[in-house]
């Protein structure tokens, strides 16, 4: 017996600051899952439920529009009946914690973190894209971002990015921690792949202040160009150490 057949219906009935436990199975959502309340979504850690969007009018599966949201133990897959989901999770607010998630087949990015969304953590997750970005940092003005113990599999298109920010005039972010992750390109073509790309847009006076890139592993199955690319003189207090290429 399932009280709610869709996650959206459960969210609509939920109170603030509770945990919604999602049973094992596949959930075919026909509408965007819009988290407008401070709450937690949690699947079964041993058998995470699969969430797909079956609607040609919905471009992403989950949008987070509230502070203090936790999402854990879910599989998000873009390959639904209408095969239209471009983004897995779009984050618009602060204090978001993502843990033990799996992302597959998104044509644009697994995660979009939008402008001024601060204090975001992604950990213990697997992200495999067919598109350009895995994580897109819109405008590059976020503070206190942590990506730890994740596996990033980039797409099969040239100029693929693990973590990407193209910057914006007079915008700056701070405290970006990227630690204990695996970045891998599984394809066979010799294409250009960037592990992280942090651009300060048109002015070198702006960009991220404070980058820690520690104990990450980067590799591929063929001779693919790869590595860390950033260009901004404002990237101060960086610690790039103990990383491995294979």
GROMACS .gro file of C-alpha atoms in nm:
model
  246
    1UNK     CA    1   0.000   0.000   0.000
    2UNK     CA    2   0.136   0.342  -0.101
    3UNK     CA    3  -0.041   0.649   0.046
    4UNK     CA    4   0.078   0.858  -0.252
    5UNK     CA    5   0.144   0.728  -0.602
    6UNK     CA    6   0.362   1.026  -0.694
    7UNK     CA    7   0.627   1.219  -0.505
    8UNK     CA    8   0.459   1.548  -0.598
    9UNK     CA    9   0.139   1.453  -0.418
   10UNK     CA   10   0.332   1.364  -0.104
   11UNK     CA   11   0.515   1.699  -0.109
   12UNK     CA   12   0.190   1.889  -0.151
   13UNK     CA   13   0.049   1.729   0.166
   14UNK     CA   14   0.372   1.746   0.368
   15UNK     CA   15   0.444   1.987   0.651
   16UNK     CA   16   0.766   2.183   0.686
   17UNK     CA   17   1.075   2.020   0.839
   18UNK     CA   18   0.971   1.657   0.801
   19UNK     CA   19   1.127   1.362   0.617
   20UNK     CA   20   0.939   1.201   0.331
   21UNK     CA   21   1.049   0.840   0.300
   22UNK     CA   22   1.017   0.717  -0.058
   23UNK     CA   23   0.957   0.347  -0.106
   24UNK     CA   24   1.152   0.138  -0.355
   25UNK     CA   25   1.021   0.135  -0.711
   26UNK     CA   26   1.003   0.357  -1.019
   27UNK     CA   27   0.811   0.684  -1.000
   28UNK     CA   28   0.685   0.827  -1.330
   29UNK     CA   29   0.623   1.191  -1.249
   30UNK     CA   30   0.423   1.398  -1.497
   31UNK     CA   31   0.505   1.732  -1.335
   32UNK     CA   32   0.817   1.906  -1.212
   33UNK     CA   33   0.898   1.810  -0.852
   34UNK     CA   34   0.916   2.158  -0.700
   35UNK     CA   35   1.048   2.160  -0.344
   36UNK     CA   36   0.902   2.481  -0.204
   37UNK     CA   37   0.921   2.361   0.158
   38UNK     CA   38   1.208   2.294   0.396
   39UNK     CA   39   1.204   1.915   0.416
   40UNK     CA   40   1.395   1.597   0.336
   41UNK     CA   41   1.335   1.346   0.057
   42UNK     CA   42   1.491   1.011   0.133
   43UNK     CA   43   1.480   0.680  -0.050
   44UNK     CA   44   1.595   0.337   0.061
   45UNK     CA   45   1.973   0.342   0.089
   46UNK     CA   46   2.001  -0.025  -0.017
   47UNK     CA   47   1.756  -0.002  -0.310
   48UNK     CA   48   1.713   0.362  -0.412
   49UNK     CA   49   1.388   0.441  -0.594
   50UNK     CA   50   1.408   0.560  -0.956
   51UNK     CA   51   1.247   0.891  -1.053
   52UNK     CA   52   1.166   0.972  -1.417
   53UNK     CA   53   0.973   1.253  -1.582
   54UNK     CA   54   0.711   1.150  -1.838
   55UNK     CA   55   0.613   1.484  -1.984
   56UNK     CA   56   0.739   1.667  -2.292
   57UNK     CA   57   0.683   2.003  -2.119
   58UNK     CA   58   0.911   1.944  -1.817
   59UNK     CA   59   1.283   2.007  -1.869
   60UNK     CA   60   1.415   1.899  -1.528
   61UNK     CA   61   1.312   1.652  -1.260
   62UNK     CA   62   1.359   1.843  -0.932
   63UNK     CA   63   1.372   2.216  -0.860
   64UNK     CA   64   1.470   2.326  -0.510
   65UNK     CA   65   1.299   2.655  -0.429
   66UNK     CA   66   1.336   2.655  -0.050
   67UNK     CA   67   1.619   2.678   0.199
   68UNK     CA   68   1.715   2.379   0.413
   69UNK     CA   69   1.637   2.091   0.180
   70UNK     CA   70   1.793   1.744   0.191
   71UNK     CA   71   1.767   1.492  -0.092
   72UNK     CA   72   1.919   1.146  -0.054
   73UNK     CA   73   1.915   0.788  -0.186
   74UNK     CA   74   1.745   0.846  -0.522
   75UNK     CA   75   1.813   0.759  -0.886
   76UNK     CA   76   1.725   1.038  -1.129
   77UNK     CA   77   1.704   0.927  -1.491
   78UNK     CA   78   1.632   1.148  -1.792
   79UNK     CA   79   1.519   0.853  -2.005
   80UNK     CA   80   1.147   0.865  -1.944
   81UNK     CA   81   0.860   0.803  -2.179
   82UNK     CA   82   0.909   1.141  -2.348
   83UNK     CA   83   1.287   1.155  -2.301
   84UNK     CA   84   1.286   1.532  -2.242
   85UNK     CA   85   1.457   1.598  -1.907
   86UNK     CA   86   1.761   1.819  -1.958
   87UNK     CA   87   1.857   1.875  -1.591
   88UNK     CA   88   1.838   1.647  -1.288
   89UNK     CA   89   1.825   1.898  -1.001
   90UNK     CA   90   1.805   2.276  -1.023
   91UNK     CA   91   1.898   2.460  -0.702
   92UNK     CA   92   1.771   2.814  -0.639
   93UNK     CA   93   1.811   2.848  -0.262
   94UNK     CA   94   2.059   2.797   0.025
   95UNK     CA   95   2.156   2.514   0.258
   96UNK     CA   96   2.093   2.219   0.031
   97UNK     CA   97   2.239   1.877   0.114
   98UNK     CA   98   2.253   1.606  -0.154
   99UNK     CA   99   2.373   1.259  -0.059
  100UNK     CA  100   2.394   0.918  -0.231
  101UNK     CA  101   2.223   1.021  -0.554
  102UNK     CA  102   2.258   0.877  -0.903
  103UNK     CA  103   2.213   1.085  -1.219
  104UNK     CA  104   2.185   0.941  -1.570
  105UNK     CA  105   2.142   1.068  -1.926
  106UNK     CA  106   2.074   1.438  -1.878
  107UNK     CA  107   2.133   1.627  -2.200
  108UNK     CA  108   2.244   1.955  -2.038
  109UNK     CA  109   2.360   1.897  -1.679
  110UNK     CA  110   2.299   1.674  -1.382
  111UNK     CA  111   2.286   1.971  -1.143
  112UNK     CA  112   2.237   2.344  -1.200
  113UNK     CA  113   2.329   2.563  -0.902
  114UNK     CA  114   2.184   2.903  -0.980
  115UNK     CA  115   2.309   3.248  -0.890
  116UNK     CA  116   2.343   3.326  -0.517
  117UNK     CA  117   2.254   2.972  -0.405
  118UNK     CA  118   2.500   2.921  -0.118
  119UNK     CA  119   2.602   2.645   0.123
  120UNK     CA  120   2.544   2.350  -0.108
  121UNK     CA  121   2.688   2.001  -0.048
  122UNK     CA  122   2.696   1.706  -0.287
  123UNK     CA  123   2.852   1.385  -0.160
  124UNK     CA  124   2.868   1.009  -0.219
  125UNK     CA  125   2.695   1.041  -0.557
  126UNK     CA  126   2.734   0.907  -0.912
  127UNK     CA  127   2.677   1.142  -1.206
  128UNK     CA  128   2.684   1.029  -1.569
  129UNK     CA  129   2.584   1.273  -1.843
  130UNK     CA  130   2.535   1.259  -2.217
  131UNK     CA  131   2.551   1.638  -2.245
  132UNK     CA  132   2.796   1.921  -2.185
  133UNK     CA  133   2.805   1.981  -1.808
  134UNK     CA  134   2.778   1.765  -1.500
  135UNK     CA  135   2.755   2.056  -1.255
  136UNK     CA  136   2.683   2.406  -1.384
  137UNK     CA  137   2.747   2.701  -1.150
  138UNK     CA  138   2.540   2.983  -1.299
  139UNK     CA  139   2.724   3.319  -1.293
  140UNK     CA  140   2.986   3.183  -1.052
  141UNK     CA  141   2.873   3.383  -0.750
  142UNK     CA  142   2.796   3.099  -0.508
  143UNK     CA  143   2.960   3.069  -0.164
  144UNK     CA  144   3.054   2.759   0.033
  145UNK     CA  145   3.014   2.474  -0.213
  146UNK     CA  146   3.135   2.123  -0.127
  147UNK     CA  147   3.167   1.834  -0.373
  148UNK     CA  148   3.311   1.531  -0.196
  149UNK     CA  149   3.346   1.160  -0.269
  150UNK     CA  150   3.152   1.164  -0.596
  151UNK     CA  151   3.208   0.994  -0.932
  152UNK     CA  152   3.173   1.220  -1.238
  153UNK     CA  153   3.143   1.061  -1.583
  154UNK     CA  154   3.151   1.329  -1.852
  155UNK     CA  155   2.950   1.322  -2.174
  156UNK     CA  156   3.041   1.214  -2.523
  157UNK     CA  157   3.050   1.564  -2.674
  158UNK     CA  158   3.355   1.781  -2.724
  159UNK     CA  159   3.412   2.046  -2.460
  160UNK     CA  160   3.262   1.838  -2.179
  161UNK     CA  161   3.293   1.973  -1.826
  162UNK     CA  162   3.286   1.816  -1.483
  163UNK     CA  163   3.227   2.139  -1.287
  164UNK     CA  164   3.166   2.451  -1.493
  165UNK     CA  165   3.122   2.824  -1.435
  166UNK     CA  166   3.137   3.083  -1.712
  167UNK     CA  167   3.126   3.380  -1.473
  168UNK     CA  168   2.935   3.706  -1.495
  169UNK     CA  169   3.033   4.075  -1.478
  170UNK     CA  170   3.093   4.194  -1.121
  171UNK     CA  171   3.003   3.856  -0.972
  172UNK     CA  172   3.226   3.653  -0.740
  173UNK     CA  173   3.196   3.339  -0.532
  174UNK     CA  174   3.403   3.192  -0.252
  175UNK     CA  175   3.507   2.870  -0.080
  176UNK     CA  176   3.480   2.593  -0.338
  177UNK     CA  177   3.587   2.255  -0.196
  178UNK     CA  178   3.636   1.967  -0.442
  179UNK     CA  179   3.774   1.666  -0.258
  180UNK     CA  180   3.807   1.288  -0.295
  181UNK     CA  181   3.619   1.270  -0.626
  182UNK     CA  182   3.673   1.065  -0.942
  183UNK     CA  183   3.648   1.241  -1.281
  184UNK     CA  184   3.637   1.004  -1.576
  185UNK     CA  185   3.565   1.014  -1.946
  186UNK     CA  186   3.443   0.672  -2.065
  187UNK     CA  187   3.433   0.739  -2.440
  188UNK     CA  188   3.664   0.631  -2.719
  189UNK     CA  189   3.690   0.955  -2.918
  190UNK     CA  190   3.972   1.201  -2.861
  191UNK     CA  191   3.771   1.497  -2.740
  192UNK     CA  192   3.844   1.785  -2.507
  193UNK     CA  193   3.736   1.736  -2.145
  194UNK     CA  194   3.777   1.980  -1.857
  195UNK     CA  195   3.765   1.861  -1.498
  196UNK     CA  196   3.679   2.208  -1.368
  197UNK     CA  197   3.636   2.531  -1.561
  198UNK     CA  198   3.608   2.857  -1.365
  199UNK     CA  199   3.590   3.166  -1.582
  200UNK     CA  200   3.583   3.523  -1.451
  201UNK     CA  201   3.397   3.645  -1.759
  202UNK     CA  202   3.526   3.977  -1.901
  203UNK     CA  203   3.700   4.113  -1.592
  204UNK     CA  204   3.990   3.951  -1.411
  205UNK     CA  205   3.884   4.132  -1.092
  206UNK     CA  206   3.601   3.886  -1.033
  207UNK     CA  207   3.563   3.511  -1.002
  208UNK     CA  208   3.597   3.252  -0.726
  209UNK     CA  209   3.800   3.334  -0.418
  210UNK     CA  210   3.922   3.023  -0.246
  211UNK     CA  211   3.950   2.687  -0.423
  212UNK     CA  212   4.052   2.359  -0.262
  213UNK     CA  213   4.103   2.079  -0.513
  214UNK     CA  214   4.240   1.791  -0.308
  215UNK     CA  215   4.290   1.416  -0.349
  216UNK     CA  216   4.086   1.381  -0.667
  217UNK     CA  217   4.146   1.122  -0.939
  218UNK     CA  218   4.115   1.208  -1.310
  219UNK     CA  219   4.128   0.959  -1.595
  220UNK     CA  220   3.987   0.836  -1.923
  221UNK     CA  221   3.977   0.535  -2.151
  222UNK     CA  222   4.166   0.703  -2.434
  223UNK     CA  223   4.399   0.996  -2.500
  224UNK     CA  224   4.158   1.273  -2.403
  225UNK     CA  225   4.277   1.620  -2.315
  226UNK     CA  226   4.187   1.679  -1.954
  227UNK     CA  227   4.281   1.867  -1.641
  228UNK     CA  228   4.197   2.177  -1.443
  229UNK     CA  229   4.132   2.495  -1.637
  230UNK     CA  230   4.062   2.828  -1.476
  231UNK     CA  231   4.159   3.179  -1.568
  232UNK     CA  232   4.106   3.458  -1.320
  233UNK     CA  233   4.358   3.648  -1.112
  234UNK     CA  234   4.104   3.669  -0.834
  235UNK     CA  235   4.128   3.296  -0.758
  236UNK     CA  236   4.310   3.343  -0.428
  237UNK     CA  237   4.386   3.099  -0.149
  238UNK     CA  238   4.387   2.798  -0.377
  239UNK     CA  239   4.507   2.458  -0.257
  240UNK     CA  240   4.557   2.215  -0.543
  241UNK     CA  241   4.737   1.909  -0.414
  242UNK     CA  242   4.753   1.528  -0.386
  243UNK     CA  243   4.558   1.474  -0.709
  244UNK     CA  244   4.612   1.178  -0.943
  245UNK     CA  245   4.593   1.141  -1.323
  246UNK     CA  246   4.568   0.805  -1.497
   0.00000   0.00000   0.00000
